[in-house]
Amino acid sequence: MTHPALQPMLKARDIITNICSMDEPLPDKPHVTNRLRNMVESWPLDLQPQGRLILAADFVEVPAPFNSVDQYEAADRSGMFLLFADCVVILKKLGPNIVTGRDLLREIDKPSAAGLLVSMTNAAGGPGSYELAFTGWHNLSDVRFTESADGTLVWMTSTQEMKGAHAGEWVTGTAVTSRCFQLQETHEAKAFKWTEDIVKARVEGRFSEGEREDPTWTLRCSRLPDNNLGIFAAVFQEGADQLIEGRREPAPIRVVVDHEKGTKGAPIGHYGVEVTVNVHSGDMRRVNMQTAGLNGKQFADDVALEDFLPTLSRRSKSREALTPISLC
């Protein structure tokens, strides 16, 4: 039986959607958080992501000792990443109908009649009907993602405790740890795509939209042909005495060109910087690179310009030699 008010509400929704489409888009889209709060069980009231919702990725969490998960266990361990420009939210899927990330994004963008009715019921405090539950979230700067098993597994290593411990019964642990996930649906066996999306989200969250649209800012991507290392670099001008409004923490690896000419540096250990590469451009035929890490180890390279990226790749791969490793 359909509620008699449903059709007028759907018509009103379409009218409002058409009106809003003529307005300037809002950078943070607050309605997204409101929709998620009504669609996800135990979504915290104080969780208000500042960046846009970039994508939703399905996964099955693989428990220790990280063997394959059978189909019966997979149903209980399935979940979803919500990737925002400033954080990643981890959800658990609730049966019996398993919603996918694509379904969720479509429902947020343009709710179906059934989805709208469920959200209205949940928002009004009626009998809850949820397909997803909140289990925690991390700032993007507090997690590292790596891949293994030919791109089928993603490892998430946290440097800070997971947030949202107070949210509800589905939060089972918040300690600093490493977790293993097998990506599903559109990201199945495409861990490289997920890690690229993470890097792009970090860049988007680090620089405001106004700064990214400035002609002195650009994004460069390079993938070396002889290995699977991809480099995403935000290239911008910043003097030593400049303070850019809205700028977030720098990247863990910071490349500074011609620091002696007034380019702003980044002290190792400040604001999450783990490795710095000071480049002296010289005559642009050969460049001098001074690479340093948290543990005090340094590398000096004087290379031809065409060897700059391969050398940067090699030093990036030796990041573990530049930064201390702790196992706990």
mmCIF file of C-alpha atoms in Angstrom, residues 28-324:
data_model
loop_
_atom_site.group_PDB
_atom_site.id
_atom_site.type_symbol
_atom_site.label_atom_id
_atom_site.label_comp_id
_atom_site.label_asym_id
_atom_site.label_seq_id
_atom_site.Cartn_x
_atom_site.Cartn_y
_atom_site.Cartn_z
ATOM 1 C CA ASP A 28 30.126 20.736 0.519
ATOM 2 C CA LYS A 29 26.537 19.693 -0.398
ATOM 3 C CA PRO A 30 25.141 19.447 3.155
ATOM 4 C CA HIS A 31 22.136 17.453 1.918
ATOM 5 C CA VAL A 32 24.463 14.480 1.318
ATOM 6 C CA THR A 33 25.214 14.169 5.028
ATOM 7 C CA ASN A 34 21.536 14.566 5.889
ATOM 8 C CA ARG A 35 20.604 11.806 3.452
ATOM 9 C CA LEU A 36 23.295 9.504 4.827
ATOM 10 C CA ARG A 37 22.149 10.148 8.384
ATOM 11 C CA ASN A 38 18.691 8.867 7.422
ATOM 12 C CA MET A 39 20.021 5.921 5.407
ATOM 13 C CA VAL A 40 22.844 4.644 7.635
ATOM 14 C CA GLU A 41 22.167 3.272 11.088
ATOM 15 C CA SER A 42 24.069 5.019 13.922
ATOM 16 C CA TRP A 43 25.532 7.760 11.698
ATOM 17 C CA PRO A 44 27.007 10.193 14.290
ATOM 18 C CA LEU A 45 25.394 13.594 14.627
ATOM 19 C CA ASP A 46 28.827 15.220 14.859
ATOM 20 C CA LEU A 47 30.153 13.650 11.640
ATOM 21 C CA GLN A 48 29.943 16.343 8.974
ATOM 22 C CA PRO A 49 32.479 15.660 6.184
ATOM 23 C CA GLN A 50 33.739 18.939 4.764
ATOM 24 C CA GLY A 51 34.655 17.561 1.358
ATOM 25 C CA ARG A 52 32.357 16.146 -1.311
ATOM 26 C CA LEU A 53 31.409 12.470 -1.501
ATOM 27 C CA ILE A 54 33.709 11.165 -4.232
ATOM 28 C CA LEU A 55 32.805 7.481 -4.423
ATOM 29 C CA ALA A 56 31.477 4.447 -2.584
ATOM 30 C CA ALA A 57 33.488 1.218 -2.828
ATOM 31 C CA ASP A 58 32.233 -2.227 -1.793
ATOM 32 C CA PHE A 59 34.441 -4.642 0.130
ATOM 33 C CA VAL A 60 34.640 -7.836 2.147
ATOM 34 C CA GLU A 61 36.955 -7.555 5.143
ATOM 35 C CA VAL A 62 39.463 -10.410 5.350
ATOM 36 C CA PRO A 63 40.274 -11.401 8.952
ATOM 37 C CA ALA A 64 43.615 -12.697 10.206
ATOM 38 C CA PRO A 65 45.383 -14.888 9.136
ATOM 39 C CA PHE A 66 44.145 -13.252 5.902
ATOM 40 C CA ASN A 67 43.062 -16.330 4.000
ATOM 41 C CA SER A 68 40.237 -16.303 1.488
ATOM 42 C CA VAL A 69 36.711 -15.753 2.816
ATOM 43 C CA ASP A 70 33.947 -18.194 1.839
ATOM 44 C CA GLN A 71 30.573 -16.949 0.624
ATOM 45 C CA TYR A 72 28.839 -17.528 3.954
ATOM 46 C CA GLU A 73 31.459 -15.598 5.910
ATOM 47 C CA ALA A 74 31.577 -12.900 3.236
ATOM 48 C CA ALA A 75 27.944 -11.974 3.842
ATOM 49 C CA ASP A 76 28.755 -11.124 7.466
ATOM 50 C CA ARG A 77 31.955 -9.238 6.615
ATOM 51 C CA SER A 78 30.744 -7.179 3.673
ATOM 52 C CA GLY A 79 30.824 -3.423 3.892
ATOM 53 C CA MET A 80 31.450 -0.192 2.056
ATOM 54 C CA PHE A 81 33.966 2.652 2.005
ATOM 55 C CA LEU A 82 32.595 6.159 1.585
ATOM 56 C CA LEU A 83 35.427 8.310 0.277
ATOM 57 C CA PHE A 84 35.151 12.034 0.923
ATOM 58 C CA ALA A 85 37.747 14.661 0.080
ATOM 59 C CA ASP A 86 38.780 14.875 3.736
ATOM 60 C CA CYS A 87 37.913 11.510 5.300
ATOM 61 C CA VAL A 88 36.928 7.897 4.698
ATOM 62 C CA VAL A 89 33.866 6.372 6.387
ATOM 63 C CA ILE A 90 33.519 2.610 6.915
ATOM 64 C CA LEU A 91 30.064 1.043 6.772
ATOM 65 C CA LYS A 92 28.763 -2.473 7.402
ATOM 66 C CA LYS A 93 26.174 -4.009 5.100
ATOM 67 C CA LEU A 94 23.081 -5.417 6.764
ATOM 68 C CA GLY A 95 21.023 -8.215 5.168
ATOM 69 C CA PRO A 96 19.031 -9.579 3.599
ATOM 70 C CA ASN A 97 19.089 -7.172 0.623
ATOM 71 C CA ILE A 98 22.688 -6.171 -0.067
ATOM 72 C CA VAL A 99 22.996 -2.604 -1.340
ATOM 73 C CA THR A 100 26.014 -1.702 -3.496
ATOM 74 C CA GLY A 101 28.020 1.492 -3.613
ATOM 75 C CA ARG A 102 26.499 2.340 -6.970
ATOM 76 C CA ASP A 103 23.005 1.881 -5.515
ATOM 77 C CA LEU A 104 23.829 4.176 -2.607
ATOM 78 C CA LEU A 105 25.195 6.981 -4.779
ATOM 79 C CA ARG A 106 22.168 6.773 -7.054
ATOM 80 C CA GLU A 107 19.826 6.864 -4.060
ATOM 81 C CA ILE A 108 21.597 9.931 -2.640
ATOM 82 C CA ASP A 109 21.538 11.763 -5.960
ATOM 83 C CA LYS A 110 17.904 11.023 -6.789
ATOM 84 C CA PRO A 111 15.992 9.003 -4.197
ATOM 85 C CA SER A 112 13.571 6.334 -5.343
ATOM 86 C CA ALA A 113 10.027 6.277 -4.012
ATOM 87 C CA ALA A 114 10.809 3.332 -1.728
ATOM 88 C CA GLY A 115 14.079 4.851 -0.543
ATOM 89 C CA LEU A 116 12.454 8.195 0.152
ATOM 90 C CA LEU A 117 9.731 6.561 2.217
ATOM 91 C CA VAL A 118 12.278 4.578 4.250
ATOM 92 C CA SER A 119 14.364 7.705 4.879
ATOM 93 C CA MET A 120 11.291 9.646 5.958
ATOM 94 C CA THR A 121 10.350 6.866 8.374
ATOM 95 C CA ASN A 122 13.862 6.704 9.820
ATOM 96 C CA ALA A 123 14.065 10.492 10.153
ATOM 97 C CA ALA A 124 10.690 10.622 11.901
ATOM 98 C CA GLY A 125 11.812 8.096 14.500
ATOM 99 C CA GLY A 126 9.634 5.271 13.248
ATOM 100 C CA PRO A 127 10.637 1.592 13.155
ATOM 101 C CA GLY A 128 14.153 1.663 11.717
ATOM 102 C CA SER A 129 14.831 -0.028 8.403
ATOM 103 C CA TYR A 130 18.504 0.174 7.442
ATOM 104 C CA GLU A 131 20.669 -1.621 4.898
ATOM 105 C CA LEU A 132 23.903 -0.023 6.112
ATOM 106 C CA ALA A 133 25.392 0.654 9.539
ATOM 107 C CA PHE A 134 28.142 3.057 10.589
ATOM 108 C CA THR A 135 31.282 1.431 12.064
ATOM 109 C CA GLY A 136 33.816 4.292 12.143
ATOM 110 C CA TRP A 137 35.752 6.883 10.178
ATOM 111 C CA HIS A 138 39.280 8.218 9.668
ATOM 112 C CA ASN A 139 40.733 11.482 8.481
ATOM 113 C CA LEU A 140 42.484 10.737 5.199
ATOM 114 C CA SER A 141 45.715 12.043 6.693
ATOM 115 C CA ASP A 142 45.508 9.334 9.394
ATOM 116 C CA VAL A 143 45.458 6.274 7.108
ATOM 117 C CA ARG A 144 47.711 4.675 4.496
ATOM 118 C CA PHE A 145 46.472 2.331 1.774
ATOM 119 C CA THR A 146 48.571 -0.320 0.039
ATOM 120 C CA GLU A 147 47.642 -3.158 -2.297
ATOM 121 C CA SER A 148 48.605 -6.809 -2.718
ATOM 122 C CA ALA A 149 47.572 -10.088 -4.378
ATOM 123 C CA ASP A 150 47.581 -8.633 -7.905
ATOM 124 C CA GLY A 151 45.291 -5.786 -6.981
ATOM 125 C CA THR A 152 42.581 -7.839 -5.289
ATOM 126 C CA LEU A 153 43.415 -6.844 -1.695
ATOM 127 C CA VAL A 154 43.723 -3.423 -0.086
ATOM 128 C CA TRP A 155 45.442 -2.874 3.255
ATOM 129 C CA MET A 156 44.439 0.083 5.408
ATOM 130 C CA THR A 157 46.969 1.046 8.077
ATOM 131 C CA SER A 158 45.914 3.682 10.578
ATOM 132 C CA THR A 159 48.225 6.062 12.415
ATOM 133 C CA GLN A 160 45.487 7.304 14.766
ATOM 134 C CA GLU A 161 42.583 5.594 16.484
ATOM 135 C CA MET A 162 39.429 5.221 14.433
ATOM 136 C CA LYS A 163 36.850 7.889 15.221
ATOM 137 C CA GLY A 164 33.195 7.381 16.045
ATOM 138 C CA ALA A 165 33.599 4.957 18.953
ATOM 139 C CA HIS A 166 30.492 6.370 20.620
ATOM 140 C CA ALA A 167 28.258 5.852 17.590
ATOM 141 C CA GLY A 168 26.603 2.529 18.368
ATOM 142 C CA GLU A 169 26.719 -1.241 18.599
ATOM 143 C CA TRP A 170 28.374 -1.761 15.212
ATOM 144 C CA VAL A 171 31.643 -0.108 16.283
ATOM 145 C CA THR A 172 33.720 -3.087 17.422
ATOM 146 C CA GLY A 173 37.228 -1.622 17.716
ATOM 147 C CA THR A 174 39.052 1.666 17.247
ATOM 148 C CA ALA A 175 42.706 0.802 17.953
ATOM 149 C CA VAL A 176 45.556 1.722 15.613
ATOM 150 C CA THR A 177 45.973 -1.309 13.364
ATOM 151 C CA SER A 178 46.170 -2.716 9.831
ATOM 152 C CA ARG A 179 43.065 -4.158 8.187
ATOM 153 C CA CYS A 180 42.732 -6.147 4.982
ATOM 154 C CA PHE A 181 39.866 -5.719 2.498
ATOM 155 C CA GLN A 182 38.929 -7.489 -0.708
ATOM 156 C CA LEU A 183 37.286 -4.975 -3.020
ATOM 157 C CA GLN A 184 34.040 -5.949 -4.743
ATOM 158 C CA GLU A 185 31.698 -4.841 -7.526
ATOM 159 C CA THR A 186 33.138 -2.021 -9.684
ATOM 160 C CA HIS A 187 36.469 -2.091 -7.792
ATOM 161 C CA GLU A 188 36.951 -5.864 -7.881
ATOM 162 C CA ALA A 189 40.620 -6.664 -8.645
ATOM 163 C CA LYS A 190 41.181 -2.923 -9.174
ATOM 164 C CA ALA A 191 43.009 -1.930 -6.013
ATOM 165 C CA PHE A 192 45.200 0.388 -8.090
ATOM 166 C CA LYS A 193 42.074 2.365 -9.028
ATOM 167 C CA TRP A 194 41.112 2.685 -5.356
ATOM 168 C CA THR A 195 44.583 3.882 -4.326
ATOM 169 C CA GLU A 196 44.570 6.415 -7.174
ATOM 170 C CA ASP A 197 41.190 7.705 -6.014
ATOM 171 C CA ILE A 198 42.572 8.027 -2.477
ATOM 172 C CA VAL A 199 45.501 10.123 -3.716
ATOM 173 C CA LYS A 200 43.225 12.341 -5.798
ATOM 174 C CA ALA A 201 40.942 12.808 -2.783
ATOM 175 C CA ARG A 202 43.919 13.833 -0.645
ATOM 176 C CA VAL A 203 44.877 16.445 -3.234
ATOM 177 C CA GLU A 204 41.313 17.738 -3.483
ATOM 178 C CA GLY A 205 41.003 17.965 0.284
ATOM 179 C CA ARG A 206 44.391 19.645 0.697
ATOM 180 C CA PHE A 207 43.718 22.522 -1.693
ATOM 181 C CA SER A 208 40.540 24.589 -1.824
ATOM 182 C CA GLU A 209 38.539 24.784 -5.038
ATOM 183 C CA GLY A 210 39.563 28.416 -5.483
ATOM 184 C CA GLU A 211 43.243 27.535 -5.269
ATOM 185 C CA ARG A 212 42.875 24.581 -7.659
ATOM 186 C CA GLU A 213 41.297 26.916 -10.220
ATOM 187 C CA ASP A 214 44.182 29.386 -9.954
ATOM 188 C CA PRO A 215 46.419 29.357 -13.083
ATOM 189 C CA THR A 216 49.505 28.931 -10.873
ATOM 190 C CA TRP A 217 48.202 25.546 -9.628
ATOM 191 C CA THR A 218 48.116 22.313 -11.609
ATOM 192 C CA LEU A 219 48.013 18.557 -11.070
ATOM 193 C CA ARG A 220 50.474 16.269 -12.817
ATOM 194 C CA CYS A 221 50.242 12.497 -13.074
ATOM 195 C CA SER A 222 53.001 10.195 -14.253
ATOM 196 C CA ARG A 223 53.195 6.407 -14.332
ATOM 197 C CA LEU A 224 56.631 4.991 -15.048
ATOM 198 C CA PRO A 225 56.612 2.362 -17.813
ATOM 199 C CA ASP A 226 59.035 -0.062 -16.145
ATOM 200 C CA ASN A 227 57.120 -0.397 -12.856
ATOM 201 C CA ASN A 228 53.701 0.203 -11.342
ATOM 202 C CA LEU A 229 54.596 3.370 -9.447
ATOM 203 C CA GLY A 230 52.284 6.268 -10.186
ATOM 204 C CA ILE A 231 53.138 9.807 -9.126
ATOM 205 C CA PHE A 232 50.409 12.381 -8.533
ATOM 206 C CA ALA A 233 51.913 15.788 -7.859
ATOM 207 C CA ALA A 234 50.200 19.082 -7.122
ATOM 208 C CA VAL A 235 52.445 21.782 -8.609
ATOM 209 C CA PHE A 236 52.030 25.292 -7.219
ATOM 210 C CA GLN A 237 53.837 28.487 -6.301
ATOM 211 C CA GLU A 238 54.301 29.381 -2.655
ATOM 212 C CA GLY A 239 56.751 31.875 -1.236
ATOM 213 C CA ALA A 240 58.381 31.504 2.168
ATOM 214 C CA ASP A 241 56.288 34.374 3.577
ATOM 215 C CA GLN A 242 52.965 33.254 2.065
ATOM 216 C CA LEU A 243 50.101 31.790 4.068
ATOM 217 C CA ILE A 244 47.402 30.308 1.845
ATOM 218 C CA GLU A 245 43.928 30.468 3.353
ATOM 219 C CA GLY A 246 42.134 27.128 3.373
ATOM 220 C CA ARG A 247 45.294 25.092 2.749
ATOM 221 C CA ARG A 248 45.364 21.824 4.694
ATOM 222 C CA GLU A 249 48.358 19.772 5.819
ATOM 223 C CA PRO A 250 51.072 19.052 3.210
ATOM 224 C CA ALA A 251 51.674 15.654 1.644
ATOM 225 C CA PRO A 252 53.897 13.108 3.470
ATOM 226 C CA ILE A 253 56.440 13.446 0.636
ATOM 227 C CA ARG A 254 57.273 17.077 -0.145
ATOM 228 C CA VAL A 255 59.330 18.144 -3.184
ATOM 229 C CA VAL A 256 60.696 21.700 -2.973
ATOM 230 C CA VAL A 257 62.296 23.279 -6.041
ATOM 231 C CA ASP A 258 64.994 25.938 -5.588
ATOM 232 C CA HIS A 259 64.425 26.542 -1.891
ATOM 233 C CA GLU A 260 67.215 29.135 -1.849
ATOM 234 C CA LYS A 261 65.155 31.361 -4.181
ATOM 235 C CA GLY A 262 62.446 31.835 -1.568
ATOM 236 C CA THR A 263 60.303 28.752 -2.103
ATOM 237 C CA LYS A 264 58.576 27.683 1.102
ATOM 238 C CA GLY A 265 60.075 24.518 2.519
ATOM 239 C CA ALA A 266 58.509 21.920 4.793
ATOM 240 C CA PRO A 267 60.426 20.805 7.900
ATOM 241 C CA ILE A 268 60.500 17.046 8.344
ATOM 242 C CA GLY A 269 58.113 15.930 11.059
ATOM 243 C CA HIS A 270 55.917 19.039 10.866
ATOM 244 C CA TYR A 271 52.274 18.559 9.841
ATOM 245 C CA GLY A 272 52.858 14.943 8.826
ATOM 246 C CA VAL A 273 55.795 15.522 6.454
ATOM 247 C CA GLU A 274 57.890 12.325 6.409
ATOM 248 C CA VAL A 275 60.228 12.837 3.452
ATOM 249 C CA THR A 276 61.512 16.012 1.806
ATOM 250 C CA VAL A 277 63.244 16.275 -1.556
ATOM 251 C CA ASN A 278 65.078 19.553 -2.142
ATOM 252 C CA VAL A 279 65.752 20.043 -5.843
ATOM 253 C CA HIS A 280 68.244 22.556 -7.238
ATOM 254 C CA SER A 281 67.363 23.107 -10.891
ATOM 255 C CA GLY A 282 70.691 24.643 -11.956
ATOM 256 C CA ASP A 283 70.901 24.927 -15.733
ATOM 257 C CA MET A 284 67.928 22.537 -16.170
ATOM 258 C CA ARG A 285 70.177 20.007 -17.867
ATOM 259 C CA ARG A 286 71.223 18.409 -14.599
ATOM 260 C CA VAL A 287 69.474 18.689 -11.235
ATOM 261 C CA ASN A 288 70.725 18.096 -7.720
ATOM 262 C CA MET A 289 68.426 16.213 -5.330
ATOM 263 C CA GLN A 290 68.794 16.102 -1.546
ATOM 264 C CA THR A 291 66.384 13.564 -0.025
ATOM 265 C CA ALA A 292 65.917 13.323 3.749
ATOM 266 C CA GLY A 293 63.605 11.389 6.060
ATOM 267 C CA LEU A 294 62.435 11.243 9.653
ATOM 268 C CA ASN A 295 65.246 8.998 10.868
ATOM 269 C CA GLY A 296 67.955 11.391 9.709
ATOM 270 C CA LYS A 297 69.078 9.321 6.734
ATOM 271 C CA GLN A 298 69.824 11.329 3.591
ATOM 272 C CA PHE A 299 70.510 10.675 -0.081
ATOM 273 C CA ALA A 300 72.274 13.022 -2.508
ATOM 274 C CA ASP A 301 71.817 12.591 -6.263
ATOM 275 C CA ASP A 302 73.127 14.638 -9.174
ATOM 276 C CA VAL A 303 71.254 13.458 -12.266
ATOM 277 C CA ALA A 304 70.333 14.491 -15.783
ATOM 278 C CA LEU A 305 66.919 16.105 -16.072
ATOM 279 C CA GLU A 306 65.467 13.095 -17.904
ATOM 280 C CA ASP A 307 66.521 10.885 -14.980
ATOM 281 C CA PHE A 308 64.725 13.010 -12.394
ATOM 282 C CA LEU A 309 61.487 10.982 -12.259
ATOM 283 C CA PRO A 310 63.195 7.563 -12.182
ATOM 284 C CA THR A 311 65.434 8.794 -9.353
ATOM 285 C CA LEU A 312 62.463 10.229 -7.472
ATOM 286 C CA SER A 313 60.720 6.891 -7.969
ATOM 287 C CA ARG A 314 63.683 4.996 -6.561
ATOM 288 C CA ARG A 315 63.932 7.252 -3.523
ATOM 289 C CA SER A 316 60.177 7.042 -2.957
ATOM 290 C CA LYS A 317 60.404 3.259 -2.975
ATOM 291 C CA SER A 318 63.117 3.472 -0.316
ATOM 292 C CA ARG A 319 60.739 5.441 1.911
ATOM 293 C CA GLU A 320 60.954 2.730 4.559
ATOM 294 C CA ALA A 321 64.694 3.429 4.781
ATOM 295 C CA LEU A 322 63.977 7.111 5.333
ATOM 296 C CA THR A 323 61.273 6.725 7.964
ATOM 297 C CA PRO A 324 61.247 4.654 11.152
#
